[in-house]
Amino acid sequence: MMADKAIPGIRPYDAPAGGWGALRATAKAIQEQMNAPEATVTLLRTNQPEGFDCPGCAWPDKEHKSTFRFCENGAKAVTWEATNKRVPPTFFASHTVTSLREWSDYQLEDQGRLTHPMAYNPEKDIYEAVSWDEAFARIGAILRSQADPNAVEFYTSGRASNEAAFLYQLFAREYGTNNFPDCSNMCHEATSVGLPQSIGIGKGTVSLDDFDHCELIIAMGHNPGTNHPRMMGTLHEVARRGAPIIVFNPLRERALERFADPQDPLEMATFGATEIASTYLQPKVGGDAAALKGIMKALLEMDEVLGPESVVLDHAFIAEHTHGFEAFAADLRATSWRDIETISGIPEDELRKVAEAYTKSKATIVTYGMGITQHSMGTQNVQQIANLLLLRGNFGKPGAGICPLRGHSNVQGDRTVGITEKPGAAMLQRIEQTFGFRPPAAHGHDAVAGMQAIVAGESKVLICLGGNLAVALPDPEACFEAVRRLELSVHIATKLNRSHLLTGKHSFILPCLGRTERDMQATGPQSVTVEDSMSMVHASRGKLTPASEALKSEPAIVAGMAAATLPESKVPWMHLIEDYDRIRNGIEAVFPGFEKFNERIRVPGGFRLPLPPTERIWNTPSGKAEFLRFTGLQEDPVFTDPTILKLTTLRSHDQYNTTIYGLDDRYRGVFGRRDVLFMNEYDLAERGIAEGDELIVETAFGKGQERRMTKVIAVVYKIARGSVATYYPEGNCLVPLDYIDKESGTPSYKSVPVRVARAE
Ligand SMILES: Nc1nc2c(c(=O)[nH]1)N[C@H]1C(S)=C(S)[C@@H](COP(=O)(O)OP(=O)(O)OC[C@H]3O[C@@H](n4cnc5c(=O)[nH]c(N)nc54)[C@H](O)[C@@H]3O)O[C@H]1N2
Ligand SMILES: Nc1nc2c(c(=O)[nH]1)N[C@H]1C(S)=C(S)[C@@H](COP(=O)(O)OP(=O)(O)OC[C@H]3O[C@@H](n4cnc5c(=O)[nH]c(N)nc54)[C@H](O)[C@@H]3O)O[C@H]1N2
Ligand SMILES: [Mo]
């Protein structure tokens, strides 16, 4: 039902993704955040062999030495960091923390870069400047006074470099805990937990070259036009050479429909565009497991019809390299098409067509994002994707493999260098051999468990290497209040955000250098290293003048805290940060795959970490790749009441996680506002709601667990029936903290049962 009158800020956007709209938006971002000449220089240095790694996303760059590639959201991420705006101590002197809590997330970050270490003064309710030495000494004293090291949480957000993350885990482990909540726990933990069971490693197996050779891409649950913009260049090339791209997404996302590559002069000059998806299927939210099982069931049926000569399945590969096929196949045979259709929301014949397209491709890549992982069965979802690829031997050959679209630019690297709450024995042993202290072996907390311990009052200290944990996690009501009861919170950050304002008894903001900035230490300018989502490790060196003379690098801040906390430390903290090569020697000594680390990152483009599945080596207990069953078809708890809709929470085009760049979501036709609930027009009509009506969205978890969101309006969108969507982080008020994938601990941000009604 369309409203008669226009709704402010809601209008269709007909242009393709990318194109001139992207150039205009970039020009605006540069104008608002930076002065133009320096901005151009900054952008030119993004992802160059001698430049810095783009903080925007973890998609790799061809050989890491391409000429400048335009990328709107990469440009926004860079300009946001390299902004001319500042938040000096005078700002804090004139605003109480209580008054700042009334500001929006957008306003807070828009103040610009933090310039000085600040300590909270509870009497005056303001943050005051402190010297670094005093900050470190006070933090160290409180940490030393803790009776139990396991009452301290060490959070990492995935922008931290390998060097910073390595020192950080060393600090926490020497201090005595494995409490490592990290952003990956809210993101691709389902990948990190699910894929090792399937193929022996929790990482993607493709390289960029594989995209030149693939004959089919199946893209599930990710929105690259916004979140992995550099991937659009790759998809554009694949589409242009005529390889099919089959999309599974409950929402129509413009960039997956049509994209104009700003790199393509002809397309730009003619206002042309390239169709990206050859087939666009809209499953229900949470319908992917059923869809995947449907495709695999169809393959199995085709194979059985053709008999022993069939090449529908790669029988030789299955026999030589896999385990568990018979039980897996039996489960598919026992699953009914009717259930598959109802639960996926996709007709049988459409799924059969996908299966046919898949049999025609000699090399297939499946790409996936948060639409797959952030469900109660996220881990098993990921494993179904691996199963689909295994059926036709799509591992360990050119043009084929699995491609999780990672989040933060170094989220994968942070995990590689030791940010894990469940350390393996080998790593602990090598830490002990290299550094001479015995790290704890008992498992620690992930993100949800860490926050639950804070809510329960068991954890008393939270140290954050970046990020905005309380806002990123579900259930702000519980989290916000809980972190304010902490004895100590420390935030290493570039920009002010809400987590910094949720002050405990003692709170510190420690401002750090960003990727774009020169990092000068005793032996000269330093580079850091990062690992992209294709396991390429390379150096990143900032060149800009730091936002303030008082800033320290993340490694230097971690080392400063560690030295002040652990006076008897076995780790030569200050020696290590004089020359980051020394930190990298430590990484090399502890982690396999980093042989000759310092030598190899000096080669432009860096090097690739070992990925055994690419050589058909499977580090699983059976020594084979495993077909793992998905029990039933439901990714989320089942609700039979037909009035219940399934809510998914998404990123707009103008945001980076909790950082809100602006209030537009251009490709979805939303301008200047974020208070929207995207709904299918039939779901709207059924409830007597008109577009633009103000709504009440209420969860359907049962008595005593109701949560509601108000002050949102209905917006008609091409979204699967029975599914609704709103923005993250606003939607987090509807997600309970313990509503998670039990296997990986990932919050089910993408599958909240809700009822929607018009506000009276
Ligand atoms: N500019 C920008 N870049 C970013 C980020 C950012 O916020 N802004 N965030 C970074 C981070 S940390 C991450 S993890 C990635 C996130 O990148 P994405 O995974 O692309 O993130 P989301 O916006 O959460 O959207 C996921 C997509 O899944 C679809 N979806 C929702 N529910 C389902 C479902 O049940 N099934 C299927 N098949 N699809 C579904 C949505 O319609 C949406 O298109 O991006 C990274 N890059
Ligand atoms: N409902 C819902 N919730 C979600 C999601 C969802 O899809 N739906 N997605 C989840 C996902 S995938 C993720 S990854 C998390 C994100 O969780 P986080 O990683 O915790 O959050 P960010 O918003 O990325 O953190 C932004 C802050 O990082 C700091 N920062 C930026 N650059 C740097 C730097 O170089 N160094 C340091 N030290 N600090 C820096 C700035 O102060 C900025 O305010 O959110 C999760 N929450
Ligand atoms: Mo993420």
Tab-separated table of C-alpha atoms in Angstrom, residues 237-593:
chain	number	residue	atom	x	y	z
A	237	GLU	CA	34.938	-8.099	-14.672
A	238	VAL	CA	33.407	-11.508	-14.066
A	239	ALA	CA	29.992	-10.339	-15.262
A	240	ARG	CA	31.533	-8.723	-18.336
A	241	ARG	CA	33.224	-11.909	-19.437
A	242	GLY	CA	29.843	-13.587	-19.217
A	243	ALA	CA	30.274	-15.883	-16.226
A	244	PRO	CA	26.963	-16.216	-14.363
A	245	ILE	CA	26.580	-14.688	-10.901
A	246	ILE	CA	23.710	-16.098	-8.857
A	247	VAL	CA	22.690	-13.977	-5.896
A	248	PHE	CA	20.831	-15.100	-2.780
A	249	ASN	CA	19.651	-12.092	-0.810
A	250	PRO	CA	16.234	-11.373	0.750
A	251	LEU	CA	16.650	-7.732	-0.271
A	252	ARG	CA	17.206	-6.383	-3.720
A	253	GLU	CA	20.595	-4.681	-3.418
A	254	ARG	CA	21.328	-2.269	-6.237
A	255	ALA	CA	25.027	-3.059	-6.621
A	256	LEU	CA	24.211	-6.730	-7.125
A	257	GLU	CA	21.740	-5.755	-9.827
A	258	ARG	CA	23.617	-3.085	-11.811
A	259	PHE	CA	26.985	-1.446	-11.368
A	260	ALA	CA	28.813	1.259	-13.299
A	261	ASP	CA	32.539	0.956	-12.704
A	262	PRO	CA	34.061	4.407	-12.135
A	263	GLN	CA	37.268	2.854	-13.527
A	264	ASP	CA	35.550	2.253	-16.852
A	265	PRO	CA	35.723	5.448	-18.984
A	266	LEU	CA	33.211	4.216	-21.532
A	267	GLU	CA	30.621	3.202	-18.972
A	268	MET	CA	31.033	6.542	-17.223
A	269	ALA	CA	30.866	8.599	-20.424
A	270	THR	CA	27.755	6.825	-21.657
A	271	PHE	CA	26.004	6.560	-18.284
A	272	GLY	CA	26.022	2.822	-18.926
A	273	ALA	CA	26.124	0.007	-16.412
A	274	THR	CA	26.748	-3.729	-16.220
A	275	GLU	CA	24.230	-6.242	-14.967
A	276	ILE	CA	25.901	-8.054	-12.085
A	277	ALA	CA	23.512	-10.834	-11.065
A	278	SER	CA	22.500	-13.185	-13.855
A	279	THR	CA	19.921	-14.622	-11.446
A	280	TYR	CA	18.696	-12.821	-8.337
A	281	LEU	CA	16.903	-15.034	-5.826
A	282	GLN	CA	15.272	-13.636	-2.725
A	283	PRO	CA	15.125	-16.259	0.011
A	284	LYS	CA	13.380	-15.470	3.256
A	285	VAL	CA	15.644	-14.200	5.981
A	286	GLY	CA	17.085	-17.396	7.447
A	287	GLY	CA	16.145	-19.399	4.344
A	288	ASP	CA	19.638	-20.077	2.988
A	289	ALA	CA	20.214	-23.442	4.653
A	290	ALA	CA	16.993	-24.732	3.113
A	291	ALA	CA	17.966	-23.259	-0.256
A	292	LEU	CA	21.430	-24.836	-0.091
A	293	LYS	CA	19.961	-28.181	0.847
A	294	GLY	CA	17.529	-27.837	-2.044
A	295	ILE	CA	20.336	-27.220	-4.545
A	296	MET	CA	22.291	-30.176	-3.174
A	297	LYS	CA	19.218	-32.408	-3.208
A	298	ALA	CA	18.644	-31.489	-6.850
A	299	LEU	CA	22.272	-32.366	-7.678
A	300	LEU	CA	21.923	-35.694	-5.970
A	301	GLU	CA	18.719	-36.469	-7.884
A	302	MET	CA	20.289	-35.517	-11.212
A	303	ASP	CA	23.266	-37.678	-10.409
A	304	GLU	CA	21.115	-40.663	-9.530
A	305	VAL	CA	19.074	-40.348	-12.715
A	306	LEU	CA	22.216	-40.348	-14.842
A	307	GLY	CA	23.632	-43.378	-13.056
A	308	PRO	CA	27.253	-44.569	-12.871
A	309	GLU	CA	28.413	-42.434	-15.821
A	310	SER	CA	27.227	-39.227	-14.187
A	311	VAL	CA	29.616	-36.312	-13.805
A	312	VAL	CA	27.083	-34.212	-11.902
A	313	LEU	CA	28.994	-34.999	-8.728
A	314	ASP	CA	32.761	-35.309	-8.732
A	315	HIS	CA	32.785	-38.911	-7.544
A	316	ALA	CA	36.549	-39.307	-7.796
A	317	PHE	CA	37.080	-36.249	-5.600
A	318	ILE	CA	34.429	-37.361	-3.137
A	319	ALA	CA	36.010	-40.817	-2.845
A	320	GLU	CA	39.583	-39.620	-2.502
A	321	HIS	CA	39.186	-36.451	-0.481
A	322	THR	CA	36.029	-36.538	1.595
A	323	HIS	CA	34.394	-38.334	4.445
A	324	GLY	CA	30.771	-38.599	5.521
A	325	PHE	CA	29.121	-38.446	2.091
A	326	GLU	CA	26.676	-41.354	2.561
A	327	ALA	CA	25.092	-40.059	5.759
A	328	PHE	CA	24.962	-36.581	4.296
A	329	ALA	CA	23.260	-37.810	1.110
A	330	ALA	CA	20.760	-39.879	3.085
A	331	ASP	CA	19.717	-36.777	5.013
A	332	LEU	CA	19.149	-34.864	1.754
A	333	ARG	CA	17.078	-37.695	0.308
A	334	ALA	CA	14.914	-37.656	3.432
A	335	THR	CA	14.247	-33.919	3.159
A	336	SER	CA	11.037	-32.985	1.376
A	337	TRP	CA	10.865	-30.453	-1.426
A	338	ARG	CA	7.769	-28.992	0.150
A	339	ASP	CA	9.625	-28.115	3.314
A	340	ILE	CA	12.555	-26.765	1.340
A	341	GLU	CA	10.252	-24.456	-0.612
A	342	THR	CA	8.314	-23.251	2.426
A	343	ILE	CA	11.333	-22.548	4.562
A	344	SER	CA	13.625	-21.074	1.919
A	345	GLY	CA	10.853	-19.123	0.214
A	346	ILE	CA	12.257	-20.183	-3.167
A	347	PRO	CA	10.360	-22.454	-5.597
A	348	GLU	CA	11.782	-25.898	-6.329
A	349	ASP	CA	12.270	-25.208	-10.033
A	350	GLU	CA	14.408	-22.125	-9.269
A	351	LEU	CA	16.649	-24.172	-7.017
A	352	ARG	CA	16.884	-26.881	-9.683
A	353	LYS	CA	18.000	-24.235	-12.171
A	354	VAL	CA	20.759	-23.161	-9.812
A	355	ALA	CA	21.832	-26.806	-9.554
A	356	GLU	CA	21.907	-27.047	-13.357
A	357	ALA	CA	23.982	-23.897	-13.697
A	358	TYR	CA	26.305	-25.321	-11.074
A	359	THR	CA	26.802	-28.580	-13.015
A	360	LYS	CA	27.755	-26.575	-16.090
A	361	SER	CA	30.556	-24.765	-14.285
A	362	LYS	CA	33.973	-26.384	-14.096
A	363	ALA	CA	35.099	-23.940	-11.397
A	364	THR	CA	32.760	-22.304	-8.912
A	365	ILE	CA	33.269	-19.798	-6.121
A	366	VAL	CA	30.761	-19.214	-3.347
A	367	THR	CA	31.062	-15.832	-1.621
A	368	TYR	CA	29.193	-15.082	1.590
A	369	GLY	CA	28.826	-12.568	4.396
A	370	MET	CA	26.790	-11.724	7.456
A	371	GLY	CA	23.526	-12.938	5.911
A	372	ILE	CA	24.929	-16.450	6.385
A	373	THR	CA	26.915	-16.205	9.624
A	374	GLN	CA	24.670	-14.149	11.927
A	375	HIS	CA	22.023	-16.819	12.521
A	376	SER	CA	21.465	-19.314	15.305
A	377	MET	CA	22.816	-22.016	12.985
A	378	GLY	CA	25.456	-19.797	11.391
A	379	THR	CA	28.228	-22.355	11.798
A	380	GLN	CA	26.210	-25.056	10.059
A	381	ASN	CA	25.206	-22.595	7.359
A	382	VAL	CA	28.851	-22.064	6.506
A	383	GLN	CA	29.370	-25.823	6.448
A	384	GLN	CA	26.535	-26.238	3.932
A	385	ILE	CA	28.386	-23.903	1.595
A	386	ALA	CA	31.493	-26.064	1.980
A	387	ASN	CA	29.361	-29.170	1.259
A	388	LEU	CA	28.009	-27.627	-1.923
A	389	LEU	CA	31.558	-26.932	-3.118
A	390	LEU	CA	32.816	-30.392	-2.110
A	391	LEU	CA	30.148	-32.110	-4.194
A	392	ARG	CA	31.872	-30.950	-7.361
A	393	GLY	CA	35.452	-30.852	-6.129
A	394	ASN	CA	35.582	-27.065	-5.999
A	395	PHE	CA	38.622	-26.874	-3.753
A	396	GLY	CA	42.231	-26.998	-4.818
A	397	LYS	CA	41.739	-26.096	-8.461
A	398	PRO	CA	41.989	-22.757	-10.275
A	399	GLY	CA	38.868	-20.637	-10.259
A	400	ALA	CA	37.189	-22.469	-7.393
A	401	GLY	CA	36.759	-22.248	-3.642
A	402	ILE	CA	35.057	-20.632	-0.710
A	403	CYS	CA	35.198	-16.889	-0.142
A	404	PRO	CA	33.991	-15.473	3.186
A	405	LEU	CA	33.832	-11.684	2.950
A	406	ARG	CA	35.601	-10.644	6.094
A	407	GLY	CA	34.797	-7.544	8.067
A	408	HIS	CA	37.462	-5.217	9.349
A	409	SER	CA	40.568	-4.828	7.233
A	410	ASN	CA	42.768	-6.917	9.577
A	411	VAL	CA	40.243	-9.023	11.435
A	412	GLN	CA	41.713	-12.156	9.898
A	413	GLY	CA	45.298	-11.183	10.753
A	414	ASP	CA	44.476	-10.437	14.378
A	415	ARG	CA	43.225	-13.974	14.800
A	416	THR	CA	46.256	-15.412	13.025
A	417	VAL	CA	48.663	-13.721	15.463
A	418	GLY	CA	47.037	-14.964	18.629
A	419	ILE	CA	43.796	-13.126	19.412
A	420	THR	CA	41.846	-16.191	20.453
A	421	GLU	CA	40.131	-17.160	23.662
A	422	LYS	CA	40.844	-20.837	22.993
A	423	PRO	CA	44.600	-21.046	22.432
A	424	GLY	CA	46.093	-24.254	21.102
A	425	ALA	CA	48.871	-26.059	22.979
A	426	ALA	CA	51.462	-25.499	20.240
A	427	MET	CA	51.038	-21.740	20.269
A	428	LEU	CA	51.266	-21.560	24.056
A	429	GLN	CA	54.391	-23.665	24.044
A	430	ARG	CA	56.083	-21.450	21.486
A	431	ILE	CA	55.131	-18.309	23.390
A	432	GLU	CA	56.790	-19.835	26.441
A	433	GLN	CA	59.899	-20.835	24.480
A	434	THR	CA	60.230	-17.424	22.864
A	435	PHE	CA	59.369	-15.114	25.722
A	436	GLY	CA	60.102	-17.147	28.841
A	437	PHE	CA	56.783	-16.964	30.680
A	438	ARG	CA	54.082	-19.599	30.896
A	439	PRO	CA	50.842	-18.343	29.334
A	440	PRO	CA	47.551	-19.570	30.812
A	441	ALA	CA	45.899	-22.487	29.028
A	442	ALA	CA	42.354	-22.228	30.412
A	443	HIS	CA	39.914	-20.940	27.832
A	444	GLY	CA	38.747	-17.357	28.214
A	445	HIS	CA	35.770	-15.286	27.056
A	446	ASP	CA	34.623	-14.387	23.566
A	447	ALA	CA	32.634	-11.177	22.962
A	448	VAL	CA	29.244	-12.324	24.238
A	449	ALA	CA	30.717	-14.302	27.155
A	450	GLY	CA	32.901	-11.322	28.065
A	451	MET	CA	29.920	-8.994	28.170
A	452	GLN	CA	27.867	-11.554	30.074
A	453	ALA	CA	30.641	-11.668	32.676
A	454	ILE	CA	30.530	-7.872	32.894
A	455	VAL	CA	26.736	-7.932	33.219
A	456	ALA	CA	27.043	-10.535	35.990
A	457	GLY	CA	29.583	-8.333	37.778
A	458	GLU	CA	32.275	-11.019	37.475
A	459	SER	CA	34.517	-9.071	35.133
A	460	LYS	CA	35.651	-5.734	36.476
A	461	VAL	CA	37.965	-4.333	33.811
A	462	LEU	CA	37.544	-3.831	30.059
A	463	ILE	CA	40.456	-2.849	27.846
A	464	CYS	CA	39.543	-2.094	24.223
A	465	LEU	CA	42.000	-2.030	21.368
A	466	GLY	CA	39.678	-0.021	19.130
A	467	GLY	CA	36.022	-0.581	18.423
A	468	ASN	CA	32.773	0.344	20.110
A	469	LEU	CA	31.927	-2.851	21.942
A	470	ALA	CA	28.879	-1.874	23.976
A	471	VAL	CA	27.181	-0.454	20.888
A	472	ALA	CA	28.186	-3.296	18.566
A	473	LEU	CA	26.882	-6.034	20.861
A	474	PRO	CA	23.204	-6.913	21.213
A	475	ASP	CA	21.071	-5.604	24.040
A	476	PRO	CA	22.297	-2.064	24.728
A	477	GLU	CA	19.988	-1.870	27.712
A	478	ALA	CA	21.931	-4.543	29.577
A	479	CYS	CA	25.377	-3.698	28.177
A	480	PHE	CA	25.318	0.070	28.713
A	481	GLU	CA	24.381	-0.207	32.345
A	482	ALA	CA	26.836	-3.052	32.981
A	483	VAL	CA	29.931	-1.354	31.578
A	484	ARG	CA	29.184	1.648	33.757
A	485	ARG	CA	29.710	-0.566	36.787
A	486	LEU	CA	33.259	-1.488	35.711
A	487	GLU	CA	36.140	-0.600	37.915
A	488	LEU	CA	38.282	0.324	34.924
A	489	SER	CA	37.662	0.834	31.226
A	490	VAL	CA	40.388	1.785	28.754
A	491	HIS	CA	39.752	2.714	25.128
A	492	ILE	CA	42.532	2.909	22.574
A	493	ALA	CA	40.827	4.856	19.824
A	494	THR	CA	41.043	7.342	16.995
A	495	LYS	CA	37.598	8.905	17.381
A	496	LEU	CA	35.134	9.549	20.162
A	497	ASN	CA	32.278	7.064	20.442
A	498	ARG	CA	29.533	6.036	22.828
A	499	SER	CA	31.530	3.282	24.518
A	500	HIS	CA	33.959	5.944	25.787
A	501	LEU	CA	31.069	7.770	27.449
A	502	LEU	CA	29.847	4.716	29.316
A	503	THR	CA	32.374	5.506	31.990
A	504	GLY	CA	33.176	3.231	34.898
A	505	LYS	CA	34.839	4.087	38.179
A	506	HIS	CA	38.054	4.809	36.255
A	507	SER	CA	38.031	5.400	32.517
A	508	PHE	CA	40.702	6.377	30.025
A	509	ILE	CA	40.700	7.304	26.350
A	510	LEU	CA	44.096	6.673	24.770
A	511	PRO	CA	44.318	8.254	21.310
A	512	CYS	CA	46.286	6.376	18.681
A	513	LEU	CA	47.724	6.903	15.226
A	514	GLY	CA	45.629	5.702	12.305
A	515	ARG	CA	46.834	3.686	9.308
A	516	THR	CA	47.269	6.784	7.183
A	517	GLU	CA	49.743	8.421	9.577
A	518	ARG	CA	53.520	8.324	9.916
A	519	ASP	CA	54.600	6.067	12.780
A	520	MET	CA	57.983	7.314	13.999
A	521	GLN	CA	59.866	5.249	16.602
A	522	ALA	CA	63.447	5.310	17.944
A	523	THR	CA	64.922	3.635	14.857
A	524	GLY	CA	62.880	5.633	12.332
A	525	PRO	CA	59.548	5.369	10.526
A	526	GLN	CA	57.785	2.030	10.951
A	527	SER	CA	55.538	-0.146	8.837
A	528	VAL	CA	52.918	-2.490	10.194
A	529	THR	CA	51.489	-5.582	8.524
A	530	VAL	CA	47.972	-6.799	7.803
A	531	GLU	CA	46.406	-9.928	6.340
A	532	ASP	CA	43.576	-9.567	3.852
A	533	SER	CA	40.662	-11.945	3.432
A	534	MET	CA	42.679	-14.011	0.954
A	535	SER	CA	45.499	-14.659	3.436
A	536	MET	CA	47.908	-12.219	1.777
A	537	VAL	CA	50.153	-10.528	4.334
A	538	HIS	CA	51.671	-7.217	3.377
A	539	ALA	CA	53.141	-4.066	4.840
A	540	SER	CA	51.263	-0.842	5.416
A	541	ARG	CA	53.008	2.463	5.970
A	542	GLY	CA	51.258	5.727	6.721
A	543	LYS	CA	52.776	8.951	5.459
A	544	LEU	CA	50.533	11.720	6.750
A	545	THR	CA	51.459	14.010	9.608
A	546	PRO	CA	49.759	12.593	12.729
A	547	ALA	CA	46.531	14.267	13.840
A	548	SER	CA	48.306	15.438	16.996
A	549	GLU	CA	51.854	15.380	18.328
A	550	ALA	CA	50.605	13.627	21.442
A	551	LEU	CA	49.410	10.500	19.616
A	552	LYS	CA	51.123	7.163	20.101
A	553	SER	CA	50.991	4.121	17.892
A	554	GLU	CA	48.881	1.158	18.972
A	555	PRO	CA	51.965	-1.019	19.589
A	556	ALA	CA	53.511	1.753	21.697
A	557	ILE	CA	50.333	2.141	23.773
A	558	VAL	CA	50.071	-1.594	24.374
A	559	ALA	CA	53.757	-1.755	25.305
A	560	GLY	CA	53.375	1.250	27.615
A	561	MET	CA	50.452	-0.334	29.457
A	562	ALA	CA	52.204	-3.686	29.659
A	563	ALA	CA	55.436	-2.262	31.039
A	564	ALA	CA	53.529	-0.281	33.664
A	565	THR	CA	51.421	-3.289	34.642
A	566	LEU	CA	54.108	-5.977	34.659
A	567	PRO	CA	57.276	-4.592	36.251
A	568	GLU	CA	58.813	-8.081	36.323
A	569	SER	CA	57.893	-8.763	32.704
A	570	LYS	CA	59.974	-11.162	30.650
A	571	VAL	CA	59.090	-9.243	27.492
A	572	PRO	CA	61.416	-6.372	26.477
A	573	TRP	CA	58.476	-4.072	25.677
A	574	MET	CA	60.364	-0.875	24.979
A	575	HIS	CA	63.024	-2.636	22.938
A	576	LEU	CA	60.328	-4.244	20.757
A	577	ILE	CA	58.615	-1.004	19.845
A	578	GLU	CA	61.834	0.751	18.871
A	579	ASP	CA	61.820	-1.318	15.700
A	580	TYR	CA	58.762	-3.273	14.599
A	581	ASP	CA	61.002	-5.788	12.821
A	582	ARG	CA	61.650	-7.072	16.339
A	583	ILE	CA	57.926	-7.605	16.928
A	584	ARG	CA	57.730	-9.441	13.604
A	585	ASN	CA	60.619	-11.661	14.674
A	586	GLY	CA	58.464	-12.585	17.655
A	587	ILE	CA	55.511	-13.385	15.398
A	588	GLU	CA	57.779	-15.523	13.231
A	589	ALA	CA	59.039	-17.414	16.276
A	590	VAL	CA	55.540	-18.194	17.531
A	591	PHE	CA	53.451	-18.804	14.409
A	592	PRO	CA	54.120	-21.208	11.543
A	593	GLY	CA	53.855	-19.696	8.074
